[in-house]
Amino acid sequence: MRLVQLPPEQLSVDAELSRSNRSKQFEERLQASIEEIGLAEPLKVAPRRKNRYVVIDGVMRLRAIESIRATDPTRFRVVPAYVVDFSRRFELRFQTDIYQDLLPSQLAALVEHLHESEQVKKADIARYIGVSPPTLRNYTGLWRLLRRGGLFKKVVSLMDAGVIPASNPYAWLRLTAEGLRHVLETRFAEGDRAEEWIDCRTTTAVPGGVPQFSIKFVEASTSGLPSEFYREG
């Protein structure tokens, strides 16, 4: 696959490659994320006619970009996309469905199983499930949170529930157990005991709902703490 930058006007959507069960909440969440941090994952497209491409993977991302451009045409004048062979469209679509249907913790476990037990290189795993290397590194970070147990494992349950984003697990990994409790109870739980707050939030979270805390809030909350709250290195 080669990475290119394409004007949105050159991209089209094929009904057979679109999801039929669209979620308005998920689309709103996706658009808010793209507005805030940009397009984390390039689209996958296939050439069909001269200067025209059909979207194989990323239809909802393209719709979000079109909505953003409707109010601000200066945004996303070009869109990053991987060019793939049209004959692989259903294979790639199938891979993406598997990726999107698993929770972050399940994907983290899958990545580590393939790497440790099956000896699959992580670069190959990223290609198989259709994500970028930085995204795959995030799943390695999630696995480390799970392995640390305790409140770190519970933080991953918040990610599974959509309460906090899973896009920077290393913001949490840099903390000691005491630092993690301090951040959760002073910045997120507003003084409640961390375990009780997490259990309440994961129980009441609506699947597919908008995360209540942005990645910027997470990174700000885990930054600038006293040195004793951070792990060495």
C-alpha atoms as a PDB file:
ATOM      1  CA  MET A   1       0.000   0.000   0.000  1.00  0.00           C
ATOM      2  CA  ARG A   2       1.203   3.516  -0.756  1.00  0.00           C
ATOM      3  CA  LEU A   3       0.142   6.565   1.212  1.00  0.00           C
ATOM      4  CA  VAL A   4      -1.169   9.533  -0.798  1.00  0.00           C
ATOM      5  CA  GLN A   5      -2.937  12.831  -0.123  1.00  0.00           C
ATOM      6  CA  LEU A   6      -6.219  13.186  -2.013  1.00  0.00           C
ATOM      7  CA  PRO A   7      -8.773  16.006  -2.304  1.00  0.00           C
ATOM      8  CA  PRO A   8     -12.127  14.907  -0.845  1.00  0.00           C
ATOM      9  CA  GLU A   9     -13.746  15.695  -4.212  1.00  0.00           C
ATOM     10  CA  GLN A  10     -11.898  12.737  -5.754  1.00  0.00           C
ATOM     11  CA  LEU A  11     -13.378  10.257  -3.264  1.00  0.00           C
ATOM     12  CA  SER A  12     -16.660   8.400  -3.705  1.00  0.00           C
ATOM     13  CA  VAL A  13     -18.605   5.862  -1.661  1.00  0.00           C
ATOM     14  CA  ASP A  14     -19.861   2.460  -2.798  1.00  0.00           C
ATOM     15  CA  ALA A  15     -23.021   1.211  -1.074  1.00  0.00           C
ATOM     16  CA  GLU A  16     -21.720  -2.369  -0.860  1.00  0.00           C
ATOM     17  CA  LEU A  17     -18.768  -1.193   1.232  1.00  0.00           C
ATOM     18  CA  SER A  18     -20.760   1.002   3.647  1.00  0.00           C
ATOM     19  CA  ARG A  19     -22.047  -0.059   7.032  1.00  0.00           C
ATOM     20  CA  SER A  20     -25.816  -0.467   7.131  1.00  0.00           C
ATOM     21  CA  ASN A  21     -26.129  -0.080  10.930  1.00  0.00           C
ATOM     22  CA  ARG A  22     -25.036   3.540  11.267  1.00  0.00           C
ATOM     23  CA  SER A  23     -25.006   4.981  14.767  1.00  0.00           C
ATOM     24  CA  LYS A  24     -25.670   8.706  15.095  1.00  0.00           C
ATOM     25  CA  GLN A  25     -23.913   8.767  18.481  1.00  0.00           C
ATOM     26  CA  PHE A  26     -20.842   7.038  17.068  1.00  0.00           C
ATOM     27  CA  GLU A  27     -20.717   9.377  14.061  1.00  0.00           C
ATOM     28  CA  GLU A  28     -20.956  12.431  16.330  1.00  0.00           C
ATOM     29  CA  ARG A  29     -18.191  11.019  18.525  1.00  0.00           C
ATOM     30  CA  LEU A  30     -16.031  10.302  15.485  1.00  0.00           C
ATOM     31  CA  GLN A  31     -16.531  13.792  14.045  1.00  0.00           C
ATOM     32  CA  ALA A  32     -15.659  15.410  17.380  1.00  0.00           C
ATOM     33  CA  SER A  33     -12.481  13.335  17.549  1.00  0.00           C
ATOM     34  CA  ILE A  34     -11.418  14.249  14.002  1.00  0.00           C
ATOM     35  CA  GLU A  35     -12.134  17.940  14.646  1.00  0.00           C
ATOM     36  CA  GLU A  36      -9.988  17.826  17.777  1.00  0.00           C
ATOM     37  CA  ILE A  37      -6.970  15.697  16.794  1.00  0.00           C
ATOM     38  CA  GLY A  38      -7.275  15.202  13.027  1.00  0.00           C
ATOM     39  CA  LEU A  39      -7.508  11.950  11.103  1.00  0.00           C
ATOM     40  CA  ALA A  40      -5.621   9.346  13.154  1.00  0.00           C
ATOM     41  CA  GLU A  41      -6.094   6.537  10.615  1.00  0.00           C
ATOM     42  CA  PRO A  42      -5.799   7.192   6.852  1.00  0.00           C
ATOM     43  CA  LEU A  43      -8.618   5.966   4.638  1.00  0.00           C
ATOM     44  CA  LYS A  44      -8.155   2.989   2.332  1.00  0.00           C
ATOM     45  CA  VAL A  45      -9.159   3.692  -1.267  1.00  0.00           C
ATOM     46  CA  ALA A  46      -8.956   1.994  -4.654  1.00  0.00           C
ATOM     47  CA  PRO A  47      -8.592   3.727  -8.047  1.00  0.00           C
ATOM     48  CA  ARG A  48     -11.671   3.363 -10.269  1.00  0.00           C
ATOM     49  CA  ARG A  49     -11.459   6.055 -12.947  1.00  0.00           C
ATOM     50  CA  LYS A  50      -9.017   8.810 -13.790  1.00  0.00           C
ATOM     51  CA  ASN A  51      -8.446  10.878 -10.648  1.00  0.00           C
ATOM     52  CA  ARG A  52     -11.329   9.098  -8.900  1.00  0.00           C
ATOM     53  CA  TYR A  53     -11.135   6.683  -5.974  1.00  0.00           C
ATOM     54  CA  VAL A  54     -13.708   4.577  -4.147  1.00  0.00           C
ATOM     55  CA  VAL A  55     -13.431   4.352  -0.356  1.00  0.00           C
ATOM     56  CA  ILE A  56     -12.796   0.762   0.761  1.00  0.00           C
ATOM     57  CA  ASP A  57     -12.423   1.548   4.447  1.00  0.00           C
ATOM     58  CA  GLY A  58     -13.262   4.830   6.157  1.00  0.00           C
ATOM     59  CA  VAL A  59     -16.690   5.793   4.844  1.00  0.00           C
ATOM     60  CA  MET A  60     -17.769   7.255   8.191  1.00  0.00           C
ATOM     61  CA  ARG A  61     -14.472   9.102   8.537  1.00  0.00           C
ATOM     62  CA  LEU A  62     -15.050  10.625   5.097  1.00  0.00           C
ATOM     63  CA  ARG A  63     -18.600  11.648   6.065  1.00  0.00           C
ATOM     64  CA  ALA A  64     -17.232  13.286   9.220  1.00  0.00           C
ATOM     65  CA  ILE A  65     -14.674  15.191   7.148  1.00  0.00           C
ATOM     66  CA  GLU A  66     -17.375  16.322   4.721  1.00  0.00           C
ATOM     67  CA  SER A  67     -19.473  17.602   7.648  1.00  0.00           C
ATOM     68  CA  ILE A  68     -16.503  19.521   9.029  1.00  0.00           C
ATOM     69  CA  ARG A  69     -15.763  21.031   5.604  1.00  0.00           C
ATOM     70  CA  ALA A  70     -19.391  22.085   5.215  1.00  0.00           C
ATOM     71  CA  THR A  71     -18.848  24.625   7.991  1.00  0.00           C
ATOM     72  CA  ASP A  72     -15.142  25.283   7.368  1.00  0.00           C
ATOM     73  CA  PRO A  73     -13.982  24.631   3.771  1.00  0.00           C
ATOM     74  CA  THR A  74     -10.382  25.401   4.738  1.00  0.00           C
ATOM     75  CA  ARG A  75     -10.156  22.168   6.742  1.00  0.00           C
ATOM     76  CA  PHE A  76      -9.038  18.879   5.173  1.00  0.00           C
ATOM     77  CA  ARG A  77      -8.304  20.147   1.689  1.00  0.00           C
ATOM     78  CA  VAL A  78      -6.513  16.836   1.238  1.00  0.00           C
ATOM     79  CA  VAL A  79      -7.127  13.539   3.028  1.00  0.00           C
ATOM     80  CA  PRO A  80      -4.439  10.901   3.759  1.00  0.00           C
ATOM     81  CA  ALA A  81      -5.295   7.560   2.178  1.00  0.00           C
ATOM     82  CA  TYR A  82      -3.678   4.220   1.430  1.00  0.00           C
ATOM     83  CA  VAL A  83      -4.182   3.126  -2.174  1.00  0.00           C
ATOM     84  CA  VAL A  84      -5.089  -0.580  -2.390  1.00  0.00           C
ATOM     85  CA  ASP A  85      -6.157  -2.971  -5.116  1.00  0.00           C
ATOM     86  CA  PHE A  86      -9.901  -2.938  -5.792  1.00  0.00           C
ATOM     87  CA  SER A  87      -9.936  -6.752  -5.866  1.00  0.00           C
ATOM     88  CA  ARG A  88      -9.063  -6.782  -2.133  1.00  0.00           C
ATOM     89  CA  ARG A  89     -12.035  -4.619  -1.139  1.00  0.00           C
ATOM     90  CA  PHE A  90     -14.033  -7.310   0.695  1.00  0.00           C
ATOM     91  CA  GLU A  91     -10.955  -8.748   2.420  1.00  0.00           C
ATOM     92  CA  LEU A  92     -10.025  -5.310   3.773  1.00  0.00           C
ATOM     93  CA  ARG A  93     -13.612  -4.520   4.709  1.00  0.00           C
ATOM     94  CA  PHE A  94     -13.807  -7.806   6.647  1.00  0.00           C
ATOM     95  CA  GLN A  95     -10.574  -7.058   8.504  1.00  0.00           C
ATOM     96  CA  THR A  96     -11.876  -3.658   9.537  1.00  0.00           C
ATOM     97  CA  ASP A  97     -15.153  -5.093  10.811  1.00  0.00           C
ATOM     98  CA  ILE A  98     -13.228  -7.446  13.105  1.00  0.00           C
ATOM     99  CA  TYR A  99     -11.085  -4.559  14.328  1.00  0.00           C
ATOM    100  CA  GLN A 100     -14.067  -2.293  15.039  1.00  0.00           C
ATOM    101  CA  ASP A 101     -16.124  -4.995  16.770  1.00  0.00           C
ATOM    102  CA  LEU A 102     -13.501  -5.774  19.444  1.00  0.00           C
ATOM    103  CA  LEU A 103     -13.069  -3.778  22.643  1.00  0.00           C
ATOM    104  CA  PRO A 104      -9.700  -2.083  23.225  1.00  0.00           C
ATOM    105  CA  SER A 105      -8.776  -4.666  25.880  1.00  0.00           C
ATOM    106  CA  GLN A 106      -9.691  -7.526  23.517  1.00  0.00           C
ATOM    107  CA  LEU A 107      -7.566  -6.057  20.735  1.00  0.00           C
ATOM    108  CA  ALA A 108      -4.669  -5.610  23.155  1.00  0.00           C
ATOM    109  CA  ALA A 109      -4.924  -9.271  24.187  1.00  0.00           C
ATOM    110  CA  LEU A 110      -5.159 -10.366  20.547  1.00  0.00           C
ATOM    111  CA  VAL A 111      -2.072  -8.375  19.542  1.00  0.00           C
ATOM    112  CA  GLU A 112       0.027  -9.779  22.395  1.00  0.00           C
ATOM    113  CA  HIS A 113      -1.167 -13.347  21.757  1.00  0.00           C
ATOM    114  CA  LEU A 114      -0.216 -13.143  18.083  1.00  0.00           C
ATOM    115  CA  HIS A 115       3.139 -11.591  18.926  1.00  0.00           C
ATOM    116  CA  GLU A 116       4.173 -13.736  21.913  1.00  0.00           C
ATOM    117  CA  SER A 117       2.506 -17.084  21.202  1.00  0.00           C
ATOM    118  CA  GLU A 118       2.426 -17.115  17.409  1.00  0.00           C
ATOM    119  CA  GLN A 119       5.659 -15.132  16.893  1.00  0.00           C
ATOM    120  CA  VAL A 120       3.993 -12.698  14.469  1.00  0.00           C
ATOM    121  CA  LYS A 121       5.873  -9.436  13.994  1.00  0.00           C
ATOM    122  CA  LYS A 122       3.957  -6.419  15.232  1.00  0.00           C
ATOM    123  CA  ALA A 123       4.445  -4.641  11.919  1.00  0.00           C
ATOM    124  CA  ASP A 124       2.633  -7.558  10.269  1.00  0.00           C
ATOM    125  CA  ILE A 125      -0.128  -7.528  12.899  1.00  0.00           C
ATOM    126  CA  ALA A 126      -0.735  -3.818  12.179  1.00  0.00           C
ATOM    127  CA  ARG A 127      -1.042  -4.642   8.471  1.00  0.00           C
ATOM    128  CA  TYR A 128      -3.351  -7.617   9.087  1.00  0.00           C
ATOM    129  CA  ILE A 129      -5.869  -5.686  11.193  1.00  0.00           C
ATOM    130  CA  GLY A 130      -5.527  -2.496   9.159  1.00  0.00           C
ATOM    131  CA  VAL A 131      -4.081  -0.026  11.675  1.00  0.00           C
ATOM    132  CA  SER A 132      -1.018   2.206  11.730  1.00  0.00           C
ATOM    133  CA  PRO A 133       2.116   1.278  13.756  1.00  0.00           C
ATOM    134  CA  PRO A 134       1.441   4.080  16.319  1.00  0.00           C
ATOM    135  CA  THR A 135      -2.051   2.678  16.900  1.00  0.00           C
ATOM    136  CA  LEU A 136      -0.621  -0.806  17.390  1.00  0.00           C
ATOM    137  CA  ARG A 137       1.817   0.575  19.966  1.00  0.00           C
ATOM    138  CA  ASN A 138      -1.186   1.871  21.879  1.00  0.00           C
ATOM    139  CA  TYR A 139      -2.506  -1.697  22.150  1.00  0.00           C
ATOM    140  CA  THR A 140       0.870  -2.752  23.549  1.00  0.00           C
ATOM    141  CA  GLY A 141       0.426   0.031  26.110  1.00  0.00           C
ATOM    142  CA  LEU A 142      -3.075  -1.191  26.970  1.00  0.00           C
ATOM    143  CA  TRP A 143      -1.706  -4.694  27.505  1.00  0.00           C
ATOM    144  CA  ARG A 144       0.884  -3.308  29.934  1.00  0.00           C
ATOM    145  CA  LEU A 145      -1.881  -1.562  31.861  1.00  0.00           C
ATOM    146  CA  LEU A 146      -3.774  -4.855  32.086  1.00  0.00           C
ATOM    147  CA  ARG A 147      -0.663  -6.686  33.271  1.00  0.00           C
ATOM    148  CA  ARG A 148      -0.061  -4.141  36.044  1.00  0.00           C
ATOM    149  CA  GLY A 149      -3.490  -4.980  37.466  1.00  0.00           C
ATOM    150  CA  GLY A 150      -5.314  -3.096  40.196  1.00  0.00           C
ATOM    151  CA  LEU A 151      -6.465   0.384  39.250  1.00  0.00           C
ATOM    152  CA  PHE A 152      -4.443   0.238  36.028  1.00  0.00           C
ATOM    153  CA  LYS A 153      -6.588  -2.656  34.842  1.00  0.00           C
ATOM    154  CA  LYS A 154      -9.707  -0.750  35.869  1.00  0.00           C
ATOM    155  CA  VAL A 155      -8.611   2.212  33.744  1.00  0.00           C
ATOM    156  CA  VAL A 156      -8.753  -0.109  30.725  1.00  0.00           C
ATOM    157  CA  SER A 157     -12.336  -1.004  31.674  1.00  0.00           C
ATOM    158  CA  LEU A 158     -13.128   2.728  31.435  1.00  0.00           C
ATOM    159  CA  MET A 159     -11.652   2.701  27.927  1.00  0.00           C
ATOM    160  CA  ASP A 160     -13.749  -0.338  26.979  1.00  0.00           C
ATOM    161  CA  ALA A 161     -16.850   1.516  28.187  1.00  0.00           C
ATOM    162  CA  GLY A 162     -15.954   4.658  26.219  1.00  0.00           C
ATOM    163  CA  VAL A 163     -15.635   6.848  29.316  1.00  0.00           C
ATOM    164  CA  ILE A 164     -12.051   7.804  28.484  1.00  0.00           C
ATOM    165  CA  PRO A 165     -10.211   7.438  25.153  1.00  0.00           C
ATOM    166  CA  ALA A 166      -7.799   4.549  24.572  1.00  0.00           C
ATOM    167  CA  SER A 167      -5.547   6.601  22.301  1.00  0.00           C
ATOM    168  CA  ASN A 168      -2.730   7.315  24.813  1.00  0.00           C
ATOM    169  CA  PRO A 169      -2.276   4.541  27.400  1.00  0.00           C
ATOM    170  CA  TYR A 170       1.258   5.791  28.066  1.00  0.00           C
ATOM    171  CA  ALA A 171      -0.162   8.837  29.851  1.00  0.00           C
ATOM    172  CA  TRP A 172      -1.372   6.351  32.485  1.00  0.00           C
ATOM    173  CA  LEU A 173       1.600   3.975  32.348  1.00  0.00           C
ATOM    174  CA  ARG A 174       4.031   6.701  33.441  1.00  0.00           C
ATOM    175  CA  LEU A 175       2.254   6.956  36.808  1.00  0.00           C
ATOM    176  CA  THR A 176       2.934   5.018  39.988  1.00  0.00           C
ATOM    177  CA  ALA A 177       0.001   3.288  41.684  1.00  0.00           C
ATOM    178  CA  GLU A 178      -0.166   6.215  44.138  1.00  0.00           C
ATOM    179  CA  GLY A 179      -0.016   8.701  41.256  1.00  0.00           C
ATOM    180  CA  LEU A 180      -2.811   6.931  39.400  1.00  0.00           C
ATOM    181  CA  ARG A 181      -5.073   7.008  42.449  1.00  0.00           C
ATOM    182  CA  HIS A 182      -4.299  10.697  42.980  1.00  0.00           C
ATOM    183  CA  VAL A 183      -5.197  11.582  39.379  1.00  0.00           C
ATOM    184  CA  LEU A 184      -8.397   9.539  39.341  1.00  0.00           C
ATOM    185  CA  GLU A 185      -9.703  10.800  42.664  1.00  0.00           C
ATOM    186  CA  THR A 186      -8.760  14.476  42.269  1.00  0.00           C
ATOM    187  CA  ARG A 187      -9.321  15.065  38.529  1.00  0.00           C
ATOM    188  CA  PHE A 188     -11.972  12.526  37.517  1.00  0.00           C
ATOM    189  CA  ALA A 189     -13.897  11.195  40.530  1.00  0.00           C
ATOM    190  CA  GLU A 190     -14.122  14.551  42.326  1.00  0.00           C
ATOM    191  CA  GLY A 191     -13.087  13.075  45.667  1.00  0.00           C
ATOM    192  CA  ASP A 192     -14.922   9.747  45.458  1.00  0.00           C
ATOM    193  CA  ARG A 193     -12.963   6.535  45.975  1.00  0.00           C
ATOM    194  CA  ALA A 194     -11.480   5.550  42.598  1.00  0.00           C
ATOM    195  CA  GLU A 195     -12.735   1.936  42.599  1.00  0.00           C
ATOM    196  CA  GLU A 196     -16.323   2.938  43.360  1.00  0.00           C
ATOM    197  CA  TRP A 197     -16.307   5.727  40.765  1.00  0.00           C
ATOM    198  CA  ILE A 198     -14.945   3.418  38.059  1.00  0.00           C
ATOM    199  CA  ASP A 199     -17.470   0.689  38.834  1.00  0.00           C
ATOM    200  CA  CYS A 200     -20.299   3.235  38.663  1.00  0.00           C
ATOM    201  CA  ARG A 201     -19.107   4.749  35.388  1.00  0.00           C
ATOM    202  CA  THR A 202     -18.522   1.434  33.615  1.00  0.00           C
ATOM    203  CA  THR A 203     -21.956   0.185  34.718  1.00  0.00           C
ATOM    204  CA  THR A 204     -23.874   3.252  33.544  1.00  0.00           C
ATOM    205  CA  ALA A 205     -21.864   4.051  30.387  1.00  0.00           C
ATOM    206  CA  VAL A 206     -23.891   3.820  27.175  1.00  0.00           C
ATOM    207  CA  PRO A 207     -22.150   1.693  24.507  1.00  0.00           C
ATOM    208  CA  GLY A 208     -21.146   3.920  21.600  1.00  0.00           C
ATOM    209  CA  GLY A 209     -21.775   7.075  23.607  1.00  0.00           C
ATOM    210  CA  VAL A 210     -19.564  10.147  23.544  1.00  0.00           C
ATOM    211  CA  PRO A 211     -16.533   9.793  25.871  1.00  0.00           C
ATOM    212  CA  GLN A 212     -16.963  12.104  28.817  1.00  0.00           C
ATOM    213  CA  PHE A 213     -13.249  12.971  28.987  1.00  0.00           C
ATOM    214  CA  SER A 214     -11.099  14.011  26.030  1.00  0.00           C
ATOM    215  CA  ILE A 215      -7.532  12.852  25.420  1.00  0.00           C
ATOM    216  CA  LYS A 216      -6.382  16.434  26.074  1.00  0.00           C
ATOM    217  CA  PHE A 217      -7.996  16.297  29.517  1.00  0.00           C
ATOM    218  CA  VAL A 218      -6.332  12.930  30.228  1.00  0.00           C
ATOM    219  CA  GLU A 219      -2.894  14.177  29.171  1.00  0.00           C
ATOM    220  CA  ALA A 220      -3.274  17.414  31.149  1.00  0.00           C
ATOM    221  CA  SER A 221      -4.465  15.524  34.234  1.00  0.00           C
ATOM    222  CA  THR A 222      -1.488  13.157  34.196  1.00  0.00           C
ATOM    223  CA  SER A 223       1.077  15.916  33.569  1.00  0.00           C
ATOM    224  CA  GLY A 224       2.819  18.303  35.953  1.00  0.00           C
ATOM    225  CA  LEU A 225       2.431  16.128  39.041  1.00  0.00           C
ATOM    226  CA  PRO A 226       4.931  15.852  41.909  1.00  0.00           C
ATOM    227  CA  SER A 227       7.862  13.595  40.983  1.00  0.00           C
ATOM    228  CA  GLU A 228       6.845  10.872  43.453  1.00  0.00           C
ATOM    229  CA  PHE A 229       3.762  10.164  41.337  1.00  0.00           C
ATOM    230  CA  TYR A 230       5.827   9.123  38.309  1.00  0.00           C
ATOM    231  CA  ARG A 231       7.690   5.885  37.638  1.00  0.00           C
ATOM    232  CA  GLU A 232      11.402   6.116  36.973  1.00  0.00           C
ATOM    233  CA  GLY A 233      12.210   6.415  33.261  1.00  0.00           C
END
